[in-house]
Tab-separated table of C-alpha atoms in Angstrom:
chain	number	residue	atom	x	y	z
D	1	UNK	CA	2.863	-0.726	21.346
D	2	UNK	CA	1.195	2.454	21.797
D	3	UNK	CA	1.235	5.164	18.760
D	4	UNK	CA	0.608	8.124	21.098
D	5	UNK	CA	4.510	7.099	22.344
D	6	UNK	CA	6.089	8.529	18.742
D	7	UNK	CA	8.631	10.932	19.361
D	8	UNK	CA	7.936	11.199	22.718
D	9	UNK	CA	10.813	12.744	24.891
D	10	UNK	CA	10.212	10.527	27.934
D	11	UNK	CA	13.381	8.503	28.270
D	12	UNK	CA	11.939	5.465	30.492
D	13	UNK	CA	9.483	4.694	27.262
D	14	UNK	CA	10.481	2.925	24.368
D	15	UNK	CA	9.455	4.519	20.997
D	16	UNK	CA	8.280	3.352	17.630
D	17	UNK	CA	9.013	5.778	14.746
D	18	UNK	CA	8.564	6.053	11.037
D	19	UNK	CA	8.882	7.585	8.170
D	20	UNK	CA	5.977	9.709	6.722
D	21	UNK	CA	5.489	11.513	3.529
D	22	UNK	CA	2.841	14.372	2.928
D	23	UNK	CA	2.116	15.952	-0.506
D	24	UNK	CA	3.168	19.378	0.707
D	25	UNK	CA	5.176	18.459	3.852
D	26	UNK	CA	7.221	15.796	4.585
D	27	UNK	CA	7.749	14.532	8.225
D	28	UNK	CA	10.857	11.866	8.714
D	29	UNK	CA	11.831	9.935	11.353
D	30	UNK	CA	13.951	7.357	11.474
D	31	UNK	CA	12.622	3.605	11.706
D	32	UNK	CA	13.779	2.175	15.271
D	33	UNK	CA	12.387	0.294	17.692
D	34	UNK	CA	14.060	1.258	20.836
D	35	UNK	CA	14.128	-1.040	23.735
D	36	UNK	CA	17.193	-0.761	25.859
D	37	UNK	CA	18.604	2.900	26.301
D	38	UNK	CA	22.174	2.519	25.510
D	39	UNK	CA	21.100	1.484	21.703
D	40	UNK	CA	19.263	4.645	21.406
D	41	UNK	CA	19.757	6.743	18.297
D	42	UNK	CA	18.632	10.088	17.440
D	43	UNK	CA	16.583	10.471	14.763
D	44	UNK	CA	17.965	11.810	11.211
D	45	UNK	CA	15.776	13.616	8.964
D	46	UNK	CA	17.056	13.086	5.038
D	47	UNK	CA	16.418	16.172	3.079
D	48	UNK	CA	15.741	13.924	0.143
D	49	UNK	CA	12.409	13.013	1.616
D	50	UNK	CA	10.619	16.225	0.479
D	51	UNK	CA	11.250	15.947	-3.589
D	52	UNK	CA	10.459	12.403	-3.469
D	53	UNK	CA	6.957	12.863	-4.444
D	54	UNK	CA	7.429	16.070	-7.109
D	55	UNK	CA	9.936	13.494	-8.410
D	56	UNK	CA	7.309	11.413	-9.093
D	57	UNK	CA	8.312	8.790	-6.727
D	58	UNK	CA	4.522	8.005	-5.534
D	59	UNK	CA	2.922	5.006	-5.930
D	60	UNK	CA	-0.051	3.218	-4.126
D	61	UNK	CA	-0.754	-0.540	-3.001
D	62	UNK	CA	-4.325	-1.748	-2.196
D	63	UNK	CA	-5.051	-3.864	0.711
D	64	UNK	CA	-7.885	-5.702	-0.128
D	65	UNK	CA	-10.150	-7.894	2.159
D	66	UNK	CA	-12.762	-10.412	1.157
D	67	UNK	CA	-16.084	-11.033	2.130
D	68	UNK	CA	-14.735	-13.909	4.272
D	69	UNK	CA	-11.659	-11.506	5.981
D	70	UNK	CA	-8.713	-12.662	3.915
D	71	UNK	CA	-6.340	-9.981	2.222
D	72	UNK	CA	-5.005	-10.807	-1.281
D	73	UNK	CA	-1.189	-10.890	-1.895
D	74	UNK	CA	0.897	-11.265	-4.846
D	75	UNK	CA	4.143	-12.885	-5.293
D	76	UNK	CA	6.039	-10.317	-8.143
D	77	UNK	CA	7.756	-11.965	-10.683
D	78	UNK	CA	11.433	-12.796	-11.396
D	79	UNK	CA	11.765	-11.198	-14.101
D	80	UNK	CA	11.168	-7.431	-12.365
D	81	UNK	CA	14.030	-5.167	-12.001
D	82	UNK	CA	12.919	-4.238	-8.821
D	83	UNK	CA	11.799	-6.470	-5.674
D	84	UNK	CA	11.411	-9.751	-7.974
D	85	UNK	CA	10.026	-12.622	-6.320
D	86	UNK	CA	8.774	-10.638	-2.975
D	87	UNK	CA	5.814	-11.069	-1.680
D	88	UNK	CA	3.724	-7.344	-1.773
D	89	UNK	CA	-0.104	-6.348	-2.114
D	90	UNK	CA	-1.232	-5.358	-6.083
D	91	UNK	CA	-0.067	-2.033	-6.551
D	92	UNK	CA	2.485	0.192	-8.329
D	93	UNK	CA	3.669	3.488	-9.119
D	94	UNK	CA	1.663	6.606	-9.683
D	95	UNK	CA	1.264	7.187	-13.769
D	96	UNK	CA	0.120	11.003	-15.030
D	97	UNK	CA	-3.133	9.884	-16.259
D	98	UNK	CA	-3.975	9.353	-12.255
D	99	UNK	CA	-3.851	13.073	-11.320
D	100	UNK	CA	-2.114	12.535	-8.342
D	101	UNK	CA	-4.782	10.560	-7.022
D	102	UNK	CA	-3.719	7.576	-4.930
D	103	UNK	CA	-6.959	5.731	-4.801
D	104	UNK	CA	-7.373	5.565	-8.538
D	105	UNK	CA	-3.752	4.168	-8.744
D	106	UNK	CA	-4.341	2.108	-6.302
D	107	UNK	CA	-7.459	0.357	-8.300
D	108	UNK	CA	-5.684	1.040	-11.825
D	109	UNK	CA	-2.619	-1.078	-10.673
D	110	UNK	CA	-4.877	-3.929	-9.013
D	111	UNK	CA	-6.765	-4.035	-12.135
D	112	UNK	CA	-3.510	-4.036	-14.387
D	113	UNK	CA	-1.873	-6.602	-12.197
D	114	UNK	CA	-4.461	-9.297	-11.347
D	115	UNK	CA	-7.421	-8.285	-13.279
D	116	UNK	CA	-9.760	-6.916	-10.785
D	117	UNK	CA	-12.058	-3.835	-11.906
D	118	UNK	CA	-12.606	-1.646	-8.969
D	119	UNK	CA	-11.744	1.754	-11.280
D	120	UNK	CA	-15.012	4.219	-10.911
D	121	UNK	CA	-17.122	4.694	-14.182
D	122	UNK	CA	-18.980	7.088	-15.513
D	123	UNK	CA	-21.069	4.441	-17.579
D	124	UNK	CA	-23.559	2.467	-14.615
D	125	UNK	CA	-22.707	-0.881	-17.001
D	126	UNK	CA	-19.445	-1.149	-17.259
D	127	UNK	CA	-18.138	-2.138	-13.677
D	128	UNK	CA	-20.420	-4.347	-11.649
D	129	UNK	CA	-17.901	-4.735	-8.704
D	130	UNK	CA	-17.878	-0.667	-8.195
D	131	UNK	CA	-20.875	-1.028	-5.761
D	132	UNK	CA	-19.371	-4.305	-3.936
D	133	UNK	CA	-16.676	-2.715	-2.593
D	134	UNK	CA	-16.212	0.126	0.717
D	135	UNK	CA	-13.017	2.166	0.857
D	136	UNK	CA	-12.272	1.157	4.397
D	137	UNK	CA	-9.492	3.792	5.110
D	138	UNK	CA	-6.018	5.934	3.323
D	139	UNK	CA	-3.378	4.592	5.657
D	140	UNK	CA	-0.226	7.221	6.385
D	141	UNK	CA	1.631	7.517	3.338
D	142	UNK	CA	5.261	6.107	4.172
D	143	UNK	CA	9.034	5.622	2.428
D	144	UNK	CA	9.927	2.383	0.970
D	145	UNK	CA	13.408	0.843	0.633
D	146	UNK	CA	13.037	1.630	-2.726
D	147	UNK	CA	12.570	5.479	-2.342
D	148	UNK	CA	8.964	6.143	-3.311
D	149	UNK	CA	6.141	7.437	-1.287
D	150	UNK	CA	3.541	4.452	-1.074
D	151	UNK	CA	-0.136	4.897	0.384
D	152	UNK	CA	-1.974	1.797	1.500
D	153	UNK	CA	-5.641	1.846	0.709
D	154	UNK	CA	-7.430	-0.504	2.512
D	155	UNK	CA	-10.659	-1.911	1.227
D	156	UNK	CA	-13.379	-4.300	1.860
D	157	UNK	CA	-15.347	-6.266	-0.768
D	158	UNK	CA	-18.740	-6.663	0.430
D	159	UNK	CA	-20.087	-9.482	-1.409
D	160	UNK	CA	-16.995	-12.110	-2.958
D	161	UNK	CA	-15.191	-14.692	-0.732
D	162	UNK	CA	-11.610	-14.786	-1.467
D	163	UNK	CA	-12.486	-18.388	-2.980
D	164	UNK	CA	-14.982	-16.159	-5.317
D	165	UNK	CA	-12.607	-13.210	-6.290
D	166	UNK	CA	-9.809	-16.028	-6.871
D	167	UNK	CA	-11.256	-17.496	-9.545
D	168	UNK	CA	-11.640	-13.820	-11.090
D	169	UNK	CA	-8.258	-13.167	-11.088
D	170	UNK	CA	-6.470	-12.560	-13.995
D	171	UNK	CA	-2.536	-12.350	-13.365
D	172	UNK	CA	-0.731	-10.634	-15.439
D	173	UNK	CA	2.264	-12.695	-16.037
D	174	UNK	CA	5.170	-10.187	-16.640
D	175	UNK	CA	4.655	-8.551	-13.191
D	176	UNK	CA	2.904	-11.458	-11.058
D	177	UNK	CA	3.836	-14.883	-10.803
D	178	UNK	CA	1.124	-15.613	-8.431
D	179	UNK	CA	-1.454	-14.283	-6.249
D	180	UNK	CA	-2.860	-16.021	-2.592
D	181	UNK	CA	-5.157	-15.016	0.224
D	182	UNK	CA	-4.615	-15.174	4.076
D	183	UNK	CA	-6.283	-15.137	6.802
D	184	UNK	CA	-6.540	-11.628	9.078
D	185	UNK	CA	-6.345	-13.674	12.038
């Protein structure tokens, strides 16, 4: 389905819409996917969508694709009070020390929850797989069930397999039962 059909007021088209959130502005609309006209809803914008973020509900997930085009996956554990046993990409909430940068909790959480070291250095030495990687793209920032603001970043690794950056993994057990690769196509 076409993008470009979002919120459009053509009443022969079916529409896809979302829910967005912006640092300073927050656009909502609400998740449908309209097909027949007589189950068409109007959209409902929460006001609760624009504090979300100054409530420090952020958080960031990284997408990340081997050398070979699979995307890594983790299974969260049990034991988490929220989402346990789903299925989700590494990632987690947005901690002070990240300065409101998404990106850098994007890699922090990856690295905290299956042990791969993406963070930037100052220090040339202390993170070989800095160079190996290519920010691919920020994806539109977007509400979760859970009511935080969570930005996909989507990267490639340039050099590892997934067979290569599996055996690299280190899970960390309280958050992540397991982690897998699949295929993009």
């Amino acid at each position: 389905m076409n993008n470009n059909n979002i919120g459009d007021d053509n009443k022969n088209t079916p529409t896809t819409s979302y829910t967005t959130c912006t640092a300073n502005n927050t656009r909502s609309k609400a998740v449908s996917n309209i097909s027949n006209k007589k189950h068409k809803r109007k959209s409902k914008i929460n006001p609760r969508h624009g504090s979300l973020k100054q409530d420090g509900r952020a958080a960031s997930v990284l997408i990340l694709i081997s050398s070979d085009r699979n995307v890594l996956f983790t299974l969260r554990s049990n034991t988490l009070r929220s989402h346990p046993g789903e299925v989700c990409f590494p990632g987690g909430r947005q901690d002070t020390e990240d300065d409101k940068d998404v990106f850098y909790t994007a890699f922090r959480e990856t690295y905290e929850e299956v042990g791969l070291n993406f963070l930037p250095t100052n220090d040339d030495n202390d993170n070989d797989n800095e160079d190996d990687i290519r920010v691919i793209c920020r994806m539109p920032t977007v509400e979760s069930i859970g009511r935080l603001c969570v930005t996909p970043i989507v990267v490639l690794h340039l050099t590892k397999t997934s067979n290569e950056l599996q055996k690299e993994l280190i899970l960390n057990k309280e958050e992540v039962d397991s982690a897998f690769w699949t295929p993009i196509s």
